[in-house]
Short mmCIF file of C-alpha atoms in Angstrom, two decimals:
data_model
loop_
_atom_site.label_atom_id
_atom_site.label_comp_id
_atom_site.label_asym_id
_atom_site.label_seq_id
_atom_site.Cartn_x
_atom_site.Cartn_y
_atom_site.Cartn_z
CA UNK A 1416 -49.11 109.23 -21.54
CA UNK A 1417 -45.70 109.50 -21.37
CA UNK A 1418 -44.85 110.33 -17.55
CA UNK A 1419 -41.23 110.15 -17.63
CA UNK A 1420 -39.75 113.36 -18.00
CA UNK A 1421 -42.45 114.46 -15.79
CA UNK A 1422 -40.68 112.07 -12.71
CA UNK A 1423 -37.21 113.62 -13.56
CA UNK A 1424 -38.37 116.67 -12.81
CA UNK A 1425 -39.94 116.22 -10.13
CA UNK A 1426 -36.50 116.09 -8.05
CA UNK A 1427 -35.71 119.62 -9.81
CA UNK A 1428 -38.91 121.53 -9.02
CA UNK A 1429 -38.52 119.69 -5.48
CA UNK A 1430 -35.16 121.30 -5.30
CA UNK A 1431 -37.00 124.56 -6.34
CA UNK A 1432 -38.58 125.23 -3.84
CA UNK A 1433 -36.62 123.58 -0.46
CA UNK A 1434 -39.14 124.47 1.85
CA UNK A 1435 -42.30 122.91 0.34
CA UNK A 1436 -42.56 119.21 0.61
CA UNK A 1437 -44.28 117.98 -2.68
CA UNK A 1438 -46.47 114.93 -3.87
CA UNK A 1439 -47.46 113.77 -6.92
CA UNK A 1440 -51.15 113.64 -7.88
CA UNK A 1441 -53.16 110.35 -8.11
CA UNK A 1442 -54.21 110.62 -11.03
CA UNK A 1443 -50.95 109.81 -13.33
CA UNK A 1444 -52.61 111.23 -16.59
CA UNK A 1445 -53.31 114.51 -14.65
CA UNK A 1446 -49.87 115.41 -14.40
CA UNK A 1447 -49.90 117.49 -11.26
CA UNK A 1448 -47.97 118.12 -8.12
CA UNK A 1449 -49.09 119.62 -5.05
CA UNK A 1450 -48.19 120.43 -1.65
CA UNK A 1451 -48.18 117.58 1.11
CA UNK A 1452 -50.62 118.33 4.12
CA UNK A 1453 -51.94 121.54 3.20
CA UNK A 1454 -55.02 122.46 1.64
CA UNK A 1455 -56.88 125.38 -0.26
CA UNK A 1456 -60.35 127.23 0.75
CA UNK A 1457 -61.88 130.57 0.54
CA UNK A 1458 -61.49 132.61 2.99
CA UNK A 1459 -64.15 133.59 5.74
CA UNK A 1460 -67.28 130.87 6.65
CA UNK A 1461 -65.80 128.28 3.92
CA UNK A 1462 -62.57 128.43 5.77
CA UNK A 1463 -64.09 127.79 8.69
CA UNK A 1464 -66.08 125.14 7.77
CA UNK A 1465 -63.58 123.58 5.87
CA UNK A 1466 -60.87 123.78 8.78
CA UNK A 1467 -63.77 122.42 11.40
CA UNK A 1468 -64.76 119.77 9.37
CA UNK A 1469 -61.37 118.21 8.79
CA UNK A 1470 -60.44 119.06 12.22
CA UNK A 1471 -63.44 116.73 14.12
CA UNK A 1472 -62.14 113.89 11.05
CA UNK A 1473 -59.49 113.87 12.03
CA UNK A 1474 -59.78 113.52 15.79
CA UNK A 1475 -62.31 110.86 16.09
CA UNK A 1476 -60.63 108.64 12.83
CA UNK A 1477 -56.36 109.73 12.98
CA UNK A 1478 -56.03 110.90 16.68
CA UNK A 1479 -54.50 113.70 15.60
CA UNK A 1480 -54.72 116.49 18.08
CA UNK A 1481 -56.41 119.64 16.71
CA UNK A 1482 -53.56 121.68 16.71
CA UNK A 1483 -52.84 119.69 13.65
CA UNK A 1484 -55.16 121.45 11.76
CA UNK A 1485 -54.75 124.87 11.42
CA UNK A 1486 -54.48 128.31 9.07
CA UNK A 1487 -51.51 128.97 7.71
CA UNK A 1488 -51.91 131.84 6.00
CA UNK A 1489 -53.16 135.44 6.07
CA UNK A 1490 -56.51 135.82 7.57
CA UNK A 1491 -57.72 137.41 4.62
CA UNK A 1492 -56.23 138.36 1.38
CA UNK A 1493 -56.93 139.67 -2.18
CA UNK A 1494 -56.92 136.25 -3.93
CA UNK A 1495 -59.23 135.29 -1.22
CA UNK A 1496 -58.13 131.74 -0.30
CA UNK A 1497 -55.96 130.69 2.89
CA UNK A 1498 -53.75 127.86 3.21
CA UNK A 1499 -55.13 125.43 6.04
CA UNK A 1500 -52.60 122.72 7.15
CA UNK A 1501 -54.34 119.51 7.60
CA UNK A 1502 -51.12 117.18 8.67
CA UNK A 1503 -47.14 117.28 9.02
CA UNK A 1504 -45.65 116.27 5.84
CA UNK A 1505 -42.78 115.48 8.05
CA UNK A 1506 -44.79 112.23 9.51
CA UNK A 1507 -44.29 110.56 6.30
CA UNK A 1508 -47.75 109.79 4.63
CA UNK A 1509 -49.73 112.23 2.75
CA UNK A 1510 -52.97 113.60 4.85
CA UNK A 1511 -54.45 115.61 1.66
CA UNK A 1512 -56.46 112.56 0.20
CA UNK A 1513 -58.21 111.97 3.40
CA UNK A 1514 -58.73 115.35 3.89
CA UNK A 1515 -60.53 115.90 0.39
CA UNK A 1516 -62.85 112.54 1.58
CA UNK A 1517 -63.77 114.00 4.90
CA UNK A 1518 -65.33 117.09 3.03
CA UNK A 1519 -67.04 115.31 0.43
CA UNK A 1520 -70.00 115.33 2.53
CA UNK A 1521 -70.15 118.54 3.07
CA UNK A 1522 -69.23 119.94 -0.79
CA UNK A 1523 -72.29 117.93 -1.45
CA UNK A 1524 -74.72 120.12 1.26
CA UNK A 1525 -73.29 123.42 -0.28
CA UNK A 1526 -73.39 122.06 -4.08
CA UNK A 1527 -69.75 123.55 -5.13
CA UNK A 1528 -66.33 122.75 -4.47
CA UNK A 1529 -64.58 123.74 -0.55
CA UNK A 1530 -61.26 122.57 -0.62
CA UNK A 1531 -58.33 121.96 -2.92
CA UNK A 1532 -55.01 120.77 -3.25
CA UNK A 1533 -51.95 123.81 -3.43
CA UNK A 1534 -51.27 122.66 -7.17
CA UNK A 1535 -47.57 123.79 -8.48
CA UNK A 1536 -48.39 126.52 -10.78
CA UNK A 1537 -45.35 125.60 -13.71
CA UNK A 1538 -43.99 127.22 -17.16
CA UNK A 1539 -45.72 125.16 -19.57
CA UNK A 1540 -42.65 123.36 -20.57
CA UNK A 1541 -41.41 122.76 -17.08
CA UNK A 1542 -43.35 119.24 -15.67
CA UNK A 1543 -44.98 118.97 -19.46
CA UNK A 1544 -41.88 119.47 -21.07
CA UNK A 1545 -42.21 119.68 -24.63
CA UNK A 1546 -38.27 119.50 -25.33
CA UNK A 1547 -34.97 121.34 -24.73
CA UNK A 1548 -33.47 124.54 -26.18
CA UNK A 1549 -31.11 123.89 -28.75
CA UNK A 1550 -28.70 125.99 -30.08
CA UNK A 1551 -29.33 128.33 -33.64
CA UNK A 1552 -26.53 130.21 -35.51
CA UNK A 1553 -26.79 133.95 -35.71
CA UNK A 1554 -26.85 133.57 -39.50
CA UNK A 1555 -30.30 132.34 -38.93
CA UNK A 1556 -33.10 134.84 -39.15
CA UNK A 1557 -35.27 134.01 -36.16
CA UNK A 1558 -38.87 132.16 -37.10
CA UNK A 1559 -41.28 133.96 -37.03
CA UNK A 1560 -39.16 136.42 -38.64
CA UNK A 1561 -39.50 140.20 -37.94
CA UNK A 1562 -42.91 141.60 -39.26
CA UNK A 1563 -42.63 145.23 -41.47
CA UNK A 1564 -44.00 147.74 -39.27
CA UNK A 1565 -42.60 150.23 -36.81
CA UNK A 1566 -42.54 151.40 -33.49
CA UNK A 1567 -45.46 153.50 -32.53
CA UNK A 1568 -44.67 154.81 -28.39
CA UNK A 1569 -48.26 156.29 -28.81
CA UNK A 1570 -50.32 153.94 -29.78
CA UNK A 1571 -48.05 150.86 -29.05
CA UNK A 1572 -50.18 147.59 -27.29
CA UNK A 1573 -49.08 146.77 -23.66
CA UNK A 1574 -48.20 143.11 -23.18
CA UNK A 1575 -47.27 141.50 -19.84
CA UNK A 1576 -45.71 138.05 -20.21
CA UNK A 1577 -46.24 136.59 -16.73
CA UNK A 1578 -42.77 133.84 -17.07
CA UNK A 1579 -39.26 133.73 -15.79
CA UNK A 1580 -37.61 137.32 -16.53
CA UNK A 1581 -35.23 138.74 -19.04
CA UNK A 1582 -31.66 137.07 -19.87
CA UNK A 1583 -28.71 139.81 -18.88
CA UNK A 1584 -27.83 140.27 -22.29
CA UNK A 1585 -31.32 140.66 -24.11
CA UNK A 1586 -30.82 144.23 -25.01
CA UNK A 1587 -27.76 143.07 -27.55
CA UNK A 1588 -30.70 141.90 -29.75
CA UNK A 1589 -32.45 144.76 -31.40
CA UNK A 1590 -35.29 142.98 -31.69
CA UNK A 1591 -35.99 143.42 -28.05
CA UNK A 1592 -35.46 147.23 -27.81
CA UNK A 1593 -38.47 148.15 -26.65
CA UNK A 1594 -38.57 145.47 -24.10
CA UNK A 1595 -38.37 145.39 -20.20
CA UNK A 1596 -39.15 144.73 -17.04
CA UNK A 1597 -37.67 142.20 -14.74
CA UNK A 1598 -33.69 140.72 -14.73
CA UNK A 1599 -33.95 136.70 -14.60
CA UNK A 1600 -32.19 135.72 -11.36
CA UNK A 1601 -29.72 133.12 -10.95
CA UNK A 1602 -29.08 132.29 -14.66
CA UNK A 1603 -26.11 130.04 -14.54
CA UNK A 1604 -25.09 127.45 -12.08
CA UNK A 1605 -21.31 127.85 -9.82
CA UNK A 1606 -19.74 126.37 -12.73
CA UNK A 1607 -21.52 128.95 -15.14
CA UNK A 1608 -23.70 126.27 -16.98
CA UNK A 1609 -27.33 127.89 -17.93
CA UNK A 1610 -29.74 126.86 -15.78
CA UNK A 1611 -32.83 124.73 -16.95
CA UNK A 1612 -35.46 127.30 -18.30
CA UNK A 1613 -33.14 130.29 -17.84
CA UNK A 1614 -34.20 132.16 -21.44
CA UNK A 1615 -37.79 130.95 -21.24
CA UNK A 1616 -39.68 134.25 -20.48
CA UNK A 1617 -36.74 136.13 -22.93
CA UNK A 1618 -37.63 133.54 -26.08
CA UNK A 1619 -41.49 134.50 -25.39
CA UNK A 1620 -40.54 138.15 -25.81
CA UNK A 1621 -39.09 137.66 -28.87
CA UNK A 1622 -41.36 135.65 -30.67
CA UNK A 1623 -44.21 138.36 -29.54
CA UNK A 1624 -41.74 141.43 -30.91
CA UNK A 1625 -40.97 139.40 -34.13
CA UNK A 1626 -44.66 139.04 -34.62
CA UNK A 1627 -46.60 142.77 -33.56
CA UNK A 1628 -43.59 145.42 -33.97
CA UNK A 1629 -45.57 147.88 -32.01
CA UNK A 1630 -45.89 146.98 -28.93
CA UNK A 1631 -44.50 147.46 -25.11
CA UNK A 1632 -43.38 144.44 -24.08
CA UNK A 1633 -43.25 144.00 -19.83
CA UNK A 1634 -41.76 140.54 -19.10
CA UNK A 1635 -41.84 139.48 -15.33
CA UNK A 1636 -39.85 137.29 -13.54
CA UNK A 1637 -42.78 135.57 -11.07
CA UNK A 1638 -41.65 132.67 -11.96
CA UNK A 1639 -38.19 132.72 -11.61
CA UNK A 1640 -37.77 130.00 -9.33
CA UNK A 1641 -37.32 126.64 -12.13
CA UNK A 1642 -40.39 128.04 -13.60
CA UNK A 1643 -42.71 126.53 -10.30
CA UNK A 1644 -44.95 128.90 -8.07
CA UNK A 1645 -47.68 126.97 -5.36
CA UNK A 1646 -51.25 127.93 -6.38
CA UNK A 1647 -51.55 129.59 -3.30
CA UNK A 1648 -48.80 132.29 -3.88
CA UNK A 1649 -49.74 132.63 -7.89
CA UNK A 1650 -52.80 134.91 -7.13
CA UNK A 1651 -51.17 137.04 -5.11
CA UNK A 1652 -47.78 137.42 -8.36
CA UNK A 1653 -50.51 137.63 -10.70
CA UNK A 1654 -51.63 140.94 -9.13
CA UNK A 1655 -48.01 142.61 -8.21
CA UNK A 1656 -47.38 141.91 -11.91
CA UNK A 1657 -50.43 143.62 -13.03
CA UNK A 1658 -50.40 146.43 -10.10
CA UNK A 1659 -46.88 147.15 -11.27
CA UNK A 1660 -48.06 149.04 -14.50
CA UNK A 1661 -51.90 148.75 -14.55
CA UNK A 1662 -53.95 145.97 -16.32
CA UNK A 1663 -52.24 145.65 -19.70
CA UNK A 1664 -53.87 145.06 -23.25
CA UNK A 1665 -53.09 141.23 -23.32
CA UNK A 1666 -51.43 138.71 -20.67
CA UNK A 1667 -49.12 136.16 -22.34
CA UNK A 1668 -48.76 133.50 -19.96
CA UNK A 1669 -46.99 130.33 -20.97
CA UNK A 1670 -47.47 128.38 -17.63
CA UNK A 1671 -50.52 126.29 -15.68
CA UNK A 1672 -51.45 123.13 -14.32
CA UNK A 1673 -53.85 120.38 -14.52
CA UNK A 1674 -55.93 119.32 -11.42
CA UNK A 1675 -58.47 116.46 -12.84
CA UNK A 1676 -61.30 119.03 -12.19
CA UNK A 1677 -63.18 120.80 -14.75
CA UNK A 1678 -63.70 123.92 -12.77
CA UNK A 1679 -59.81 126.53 -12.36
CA UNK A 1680 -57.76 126.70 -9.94
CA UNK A 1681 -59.29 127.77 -6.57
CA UNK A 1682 -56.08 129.71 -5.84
CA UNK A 1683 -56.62 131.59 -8.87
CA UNK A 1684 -60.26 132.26 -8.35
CA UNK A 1685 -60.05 136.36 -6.96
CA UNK A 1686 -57.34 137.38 -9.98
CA UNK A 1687 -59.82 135.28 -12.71
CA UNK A 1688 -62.82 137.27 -11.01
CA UNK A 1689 -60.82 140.94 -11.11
CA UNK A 1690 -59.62 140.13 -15.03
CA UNK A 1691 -63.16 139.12 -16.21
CA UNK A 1692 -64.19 142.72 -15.32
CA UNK A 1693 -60.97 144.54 -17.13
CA UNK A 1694 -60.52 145.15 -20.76
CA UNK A 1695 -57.24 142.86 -20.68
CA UNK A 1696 -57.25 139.71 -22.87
CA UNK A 1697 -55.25 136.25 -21.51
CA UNK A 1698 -53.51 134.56 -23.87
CA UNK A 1699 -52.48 131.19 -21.86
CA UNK A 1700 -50.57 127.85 -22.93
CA UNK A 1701 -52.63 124.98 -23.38
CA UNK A 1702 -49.48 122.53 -21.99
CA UNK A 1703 -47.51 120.01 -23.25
CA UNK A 1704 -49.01 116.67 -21.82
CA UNK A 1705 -50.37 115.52 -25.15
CA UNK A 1706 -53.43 114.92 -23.30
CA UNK A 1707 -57.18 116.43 -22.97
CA UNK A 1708 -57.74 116.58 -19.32
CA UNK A 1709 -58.06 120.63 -18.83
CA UNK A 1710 -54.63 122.72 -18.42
CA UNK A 1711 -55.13 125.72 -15.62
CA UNK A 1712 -55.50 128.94 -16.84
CA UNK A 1713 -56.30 128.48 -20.68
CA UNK A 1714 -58.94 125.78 -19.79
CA UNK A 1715 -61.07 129.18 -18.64
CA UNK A 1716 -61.28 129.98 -22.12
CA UNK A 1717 -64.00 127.06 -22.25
CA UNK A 1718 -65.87 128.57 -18.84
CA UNK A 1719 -68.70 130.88 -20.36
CA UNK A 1720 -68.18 133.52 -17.47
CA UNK A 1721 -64.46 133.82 -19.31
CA UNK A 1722 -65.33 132.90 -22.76
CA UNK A 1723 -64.40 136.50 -24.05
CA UNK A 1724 -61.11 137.21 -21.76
CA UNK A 1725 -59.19 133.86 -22.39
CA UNK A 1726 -58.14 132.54 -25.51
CA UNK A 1727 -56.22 129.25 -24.91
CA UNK A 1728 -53.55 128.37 -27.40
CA UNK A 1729 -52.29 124.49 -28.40
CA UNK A 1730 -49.30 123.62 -30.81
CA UNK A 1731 -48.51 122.75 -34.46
CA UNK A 1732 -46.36 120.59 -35.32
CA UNK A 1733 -43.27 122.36 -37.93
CA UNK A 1734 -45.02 122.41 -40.72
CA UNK A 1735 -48.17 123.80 -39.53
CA UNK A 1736 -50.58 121.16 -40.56
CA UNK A 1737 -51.39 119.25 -37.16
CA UNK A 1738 -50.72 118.73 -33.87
CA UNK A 1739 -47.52 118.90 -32.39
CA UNK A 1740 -47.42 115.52 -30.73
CA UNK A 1741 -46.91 117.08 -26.87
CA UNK A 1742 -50.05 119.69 -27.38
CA UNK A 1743 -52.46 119.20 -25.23
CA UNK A 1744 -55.83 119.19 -26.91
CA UNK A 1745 -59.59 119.14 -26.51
CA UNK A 1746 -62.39 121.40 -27.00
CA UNK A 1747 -60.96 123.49 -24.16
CA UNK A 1748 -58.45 124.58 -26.27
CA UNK A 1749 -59.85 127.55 -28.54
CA UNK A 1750 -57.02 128.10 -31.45
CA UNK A 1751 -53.46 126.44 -32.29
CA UNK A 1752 -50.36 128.22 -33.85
CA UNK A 1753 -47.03 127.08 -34.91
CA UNK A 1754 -44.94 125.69 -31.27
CA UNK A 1755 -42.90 123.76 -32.93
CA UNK A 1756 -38.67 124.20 -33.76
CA UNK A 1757 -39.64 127.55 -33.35
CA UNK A 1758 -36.30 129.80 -33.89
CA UNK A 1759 -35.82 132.55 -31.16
CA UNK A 1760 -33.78 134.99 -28.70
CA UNK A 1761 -32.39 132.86 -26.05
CA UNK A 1762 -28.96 134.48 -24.19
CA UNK A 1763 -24.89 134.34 -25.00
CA UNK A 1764 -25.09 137.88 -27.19
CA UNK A 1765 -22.08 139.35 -24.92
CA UNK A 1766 -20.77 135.55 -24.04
CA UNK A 1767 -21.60 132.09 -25.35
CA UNK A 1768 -22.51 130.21 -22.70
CA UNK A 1769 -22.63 126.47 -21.97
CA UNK A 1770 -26.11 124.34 -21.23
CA UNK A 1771 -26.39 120.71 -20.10
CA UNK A 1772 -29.11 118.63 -21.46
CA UNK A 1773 -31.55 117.71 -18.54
CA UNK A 1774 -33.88 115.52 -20.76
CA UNK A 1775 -32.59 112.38 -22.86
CA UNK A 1776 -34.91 111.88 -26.52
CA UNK A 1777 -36.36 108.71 -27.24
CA UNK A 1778 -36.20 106.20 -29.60
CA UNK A 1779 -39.70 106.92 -30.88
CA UNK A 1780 -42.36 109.12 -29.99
CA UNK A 1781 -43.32 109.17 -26.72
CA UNK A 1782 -46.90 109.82 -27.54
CA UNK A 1783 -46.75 107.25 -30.58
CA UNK A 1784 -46.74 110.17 -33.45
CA UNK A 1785 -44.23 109.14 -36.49
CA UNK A 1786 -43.52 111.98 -37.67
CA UNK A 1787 -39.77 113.26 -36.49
CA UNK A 1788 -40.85 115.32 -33.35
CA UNK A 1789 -38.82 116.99 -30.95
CA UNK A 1790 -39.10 113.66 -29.18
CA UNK A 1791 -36.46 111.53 -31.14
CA UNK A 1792 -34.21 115.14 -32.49
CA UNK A 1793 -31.73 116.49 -32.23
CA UNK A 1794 -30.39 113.81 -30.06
CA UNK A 1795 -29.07 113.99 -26.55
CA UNK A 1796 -28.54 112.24 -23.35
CA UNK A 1797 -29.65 114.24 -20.11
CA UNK A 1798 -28.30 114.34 -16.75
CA UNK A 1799 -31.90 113.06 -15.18
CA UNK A 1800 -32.03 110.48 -17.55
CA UNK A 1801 -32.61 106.97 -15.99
CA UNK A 1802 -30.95 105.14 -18.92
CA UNK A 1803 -28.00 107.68 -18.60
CA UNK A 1804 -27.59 106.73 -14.71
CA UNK A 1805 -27.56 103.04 -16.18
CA UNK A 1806 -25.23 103.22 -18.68
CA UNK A 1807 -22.81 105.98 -17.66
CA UNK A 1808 -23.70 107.70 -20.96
CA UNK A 1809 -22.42 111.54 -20.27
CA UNK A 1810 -24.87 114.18 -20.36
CA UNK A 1811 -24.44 115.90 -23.93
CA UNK A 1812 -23.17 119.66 -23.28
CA UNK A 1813 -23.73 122.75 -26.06
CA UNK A 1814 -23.44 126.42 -26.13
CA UNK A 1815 -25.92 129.29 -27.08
CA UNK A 1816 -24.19 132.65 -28.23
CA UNK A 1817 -27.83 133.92 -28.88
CA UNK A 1818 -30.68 132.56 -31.15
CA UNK A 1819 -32.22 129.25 -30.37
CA UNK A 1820 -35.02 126.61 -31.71
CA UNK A 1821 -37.25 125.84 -28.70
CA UNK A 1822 -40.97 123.98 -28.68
CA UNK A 1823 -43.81 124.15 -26.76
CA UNK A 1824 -46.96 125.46 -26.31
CA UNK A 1825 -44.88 128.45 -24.43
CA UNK A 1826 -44.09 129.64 -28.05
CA UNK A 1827 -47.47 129.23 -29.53
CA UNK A 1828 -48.92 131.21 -26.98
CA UNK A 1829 -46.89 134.25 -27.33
CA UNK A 1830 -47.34 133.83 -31.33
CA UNK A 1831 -50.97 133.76 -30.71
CA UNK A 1832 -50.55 137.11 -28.47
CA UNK A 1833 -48.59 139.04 -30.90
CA UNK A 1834 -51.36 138.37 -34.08
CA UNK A 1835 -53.83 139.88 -31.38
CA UNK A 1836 -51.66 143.07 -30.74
CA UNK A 1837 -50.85 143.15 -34.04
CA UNK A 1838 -54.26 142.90 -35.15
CA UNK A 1839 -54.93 146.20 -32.97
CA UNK A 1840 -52.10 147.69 -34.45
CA UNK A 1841 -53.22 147.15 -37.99
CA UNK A 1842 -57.27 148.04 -37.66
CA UNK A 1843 -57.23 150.77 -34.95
CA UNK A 1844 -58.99 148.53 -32.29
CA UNK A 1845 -58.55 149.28 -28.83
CA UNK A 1846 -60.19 146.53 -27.43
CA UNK A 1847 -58.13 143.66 -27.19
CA UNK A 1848 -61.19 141.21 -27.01
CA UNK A 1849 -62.82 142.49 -30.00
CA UNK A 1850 -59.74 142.04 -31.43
CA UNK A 1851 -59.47 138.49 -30.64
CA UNK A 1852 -63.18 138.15 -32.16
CA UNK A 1853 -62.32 139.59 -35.18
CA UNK A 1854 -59.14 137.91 -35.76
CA UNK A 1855 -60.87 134.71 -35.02
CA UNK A 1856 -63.81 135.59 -37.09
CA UNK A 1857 -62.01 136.40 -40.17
CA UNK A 1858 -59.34 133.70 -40.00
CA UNK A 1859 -60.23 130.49 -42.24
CA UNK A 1860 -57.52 128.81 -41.44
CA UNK A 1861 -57.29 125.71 -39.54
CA UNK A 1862 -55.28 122.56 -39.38
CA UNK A 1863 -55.73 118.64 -37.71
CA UNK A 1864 -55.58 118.24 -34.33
CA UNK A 1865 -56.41 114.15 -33.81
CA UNK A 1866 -58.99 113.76 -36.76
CA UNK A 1867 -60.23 116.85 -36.15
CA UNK A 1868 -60.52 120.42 -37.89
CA UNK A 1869 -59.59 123.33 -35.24
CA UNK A 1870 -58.88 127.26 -35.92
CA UNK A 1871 -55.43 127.65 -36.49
CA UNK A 1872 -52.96 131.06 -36.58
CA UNK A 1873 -49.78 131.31 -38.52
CA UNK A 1874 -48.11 134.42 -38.33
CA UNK A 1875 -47.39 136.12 -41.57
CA UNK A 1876 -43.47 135.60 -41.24
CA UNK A 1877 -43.46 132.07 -39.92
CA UNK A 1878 -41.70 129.74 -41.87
CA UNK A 1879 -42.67 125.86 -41.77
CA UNK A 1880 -39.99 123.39 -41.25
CA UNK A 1881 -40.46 120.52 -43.21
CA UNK A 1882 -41.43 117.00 -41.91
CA UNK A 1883 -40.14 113.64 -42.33
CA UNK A 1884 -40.83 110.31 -41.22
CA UNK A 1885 -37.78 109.06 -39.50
CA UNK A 1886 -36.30 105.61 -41.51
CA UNK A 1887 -37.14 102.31 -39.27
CA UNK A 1888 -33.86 100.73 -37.73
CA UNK A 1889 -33.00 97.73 -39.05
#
């Protein structure tokens, strides 16, 4: 693993969200954060049990007073888990762990899970970042390029991309006319630098209108805020973004966490329930930890309850042959698509504006590939860099004025999403899961994803970029 870009951003999503003090999971290769002295549980007799149990632990082992543990949430609501405070993150050490042990006992008796951590729900290139946005002249047709095919109001697929709102200036592209939904907030700092991740939920868009011309494209701004949303709050987004305009043909959702378990997210467990019985098909990012341990949603996709109505999505690398070397992988992970130096709408149409590398790249590979990955290029020095705070380097500065090359398993997903719709489009299919079966079904593609043989989807009008082993220094 490669954990540190995942501890500079750790201050930022901190910083995020002001009035949530955050921890870092145990387990280092999990790559998740988490809320400090609160934990998850259904709602009703589990909550009970669960906010008993820790309560008596804590009195007769801590001293705590029982006040200490206590609700602090709704007494019931649609995703159907509460928030039960276990400690005062204020008091310095983290009560979770202890909490989790006390219940062990009693997760045992009932044979299932009781309790969880509040995970950070994040865009998929926010604590896994896969790399930086960097900037792509307009003379550059965008990759995947614009499919043939036209604009059918009628019969056009709905497609809700769950991410971090539209960019100001999207509708200056025409490849977003057909586009809405919610205005990103806060996209440029006092001193009118772009914000990290500002253009994240817009580049999606793109990539999904480049690839399935006919469709309605909704993109919501739940997760505005740095791209981070606590487990306990994502149920509840998930539905307003779906209640807003009804359960759409296909999800895109380019965001998740791990949590070292093998069975979702318990904050997530009433809007997983409610999907399973809609028509609606979730296309989710599979993460960029270069690792196997299961990435919240798209790890569903290997649940049998939720086999049909999640189709998790990893990366290729540029030229479409294997793994990009951030992808997250495993047999959780159902198809992989093209995430890498993908070429997209970002923002600057009506005004260049200037961005600030947060990231620096690395000599090599962070996850030991030797191929040139977005790793090593282009290169930069970013402001939460630890070798930039000890040698003074400054951060590197550039400017977008509209198109962009981005990477991540963020841009597979929505590639993935738009061969579904398009897929719809092309064979009169209604059903957005039978689509994804037959598109599946009929595709023999596939590529190598460490030593082994997985589906793969290119889109039509993706282009490969070509890859080169960098030269050794000498």
């Amino acid at each position: 693993m490669a954990p540190q870009r995942f501890h500079e951003q750790f201050d930022q999503i901190q910083r995020a969200l002001p009035d949530v003090a955050l921890a870092m999971g145990p387990q280092e290769e999990a790559h998740y954060l988490y809320e400090r002295g609160v934990v998850l549980a259904r709602d009703g007799e589990e909550a009970r049990l669960v906010e008993d149990t820790v309560r008596t632990h804590f009195t007769e082992t801590r001293g705590l007073v029982p006040d200490h543990v206590r609700r602090t949430g709704p007494a019931a609501n649609r995703t159907g888990v509460t928030r039960i405070r276990v400690g005062d993150p204020a008091q310095g050490e983290d009560v979770v762990p202890h909490a989790l042990r006390a219940l062990r006992e009693a997760e045992e008796r009932q044979s299932r899970p009781l309790v969880a951590r509040n995970h950070v729900v994040h865009v998929a290139v926010n604590a896994c970042p896969g790399d930086e946005p960097v900037p792509a002249p307009r003379s550059e047709p965008p990759n995947p390029a614009p499919a043939e095919g036209r604009y059918d109001p009628e019969s056009a697929v709905g497609v809700l991309v769950v991410d971090t709102g539209l960019v100001h200036d999207h509708a200056s592209c025409p490849l977003l006319a057909h586009t809405g939904g919610d205005a990103q907030t806060g996209e440029t700092d006092a001193g009118g630098v772009l914000r990290q991740y500002v253009g994240h939920g817009t580049f999606i868009a793109g990539i999904l209108a480049a690839v399935a011309p006919s469709t309605d494209i909704t993109v919501r701004g739940t997760l505005s805020d740095a791209g981070a949303v606590l487990e306990s709050e994502f149920g509840t987004r998930l539905f307003e973004a779906v209640d807003q305009g009804g359960w759409p043909d296909i999800i895109s959702l380019s965001a998740g966490t791990s949590n070292g378990r093998t069975d979702g997210l318990l904050g997530l467990d009433g809007f997983m329930r409610e999907l399973r019985e809609q028509r609606t098909l979730l296309v989710a990012a599979a993460g960029n930890n270069a690792s196997d341990v299961p990435f919240w949603p798209a790890a569903y996709a290997a649940l049998p309850e939720y086999a049909d109505s999640v189709l998790s999505v990893g990366a290729l690398r540029g030229d479409g042959e294997s793994a990009a070397c951030f992808t997250n992988h495993g047999p959780w992970v159902r198809v992989y698509a093209p995430g890498e130096r993908l070429t997209g709408v970002l923002t600057g149409f009506d005004t260049p504006v200037p961005y600030v590398y947060q990231h620096s790249t690395y000599d090599t590979c962070r996850y030991g590939f030797t191929y040139a990955c977005t790793c090593q290029y282009p290169r930069h020095t970013g402001v939460l860099s630890e070798a930039r705070e000890s040698t003074g380097a400054k951060p590197d500065q550039v400017m977008f004025d509209g198109l962009a090359q981005w990477s991540g398993t963020s841009f597979a997903t929505p590639a993935v999403a738009g061969l579904v719709a398009a897929h719809m489009t092309a064979h009169r299919e209604r059903d957005p899961r039978a689509a994804r079966t037959q598109l599946l079904g009929s595709s023999t593609e596939s590529a190598d994803v460490r030593g082994a043989r997985v589906p793969a989807l290119r889109p039509p009008t993706w282009r490969p970029v070509p890859v080169a082993t960098p030269a050794r220094s000498v």
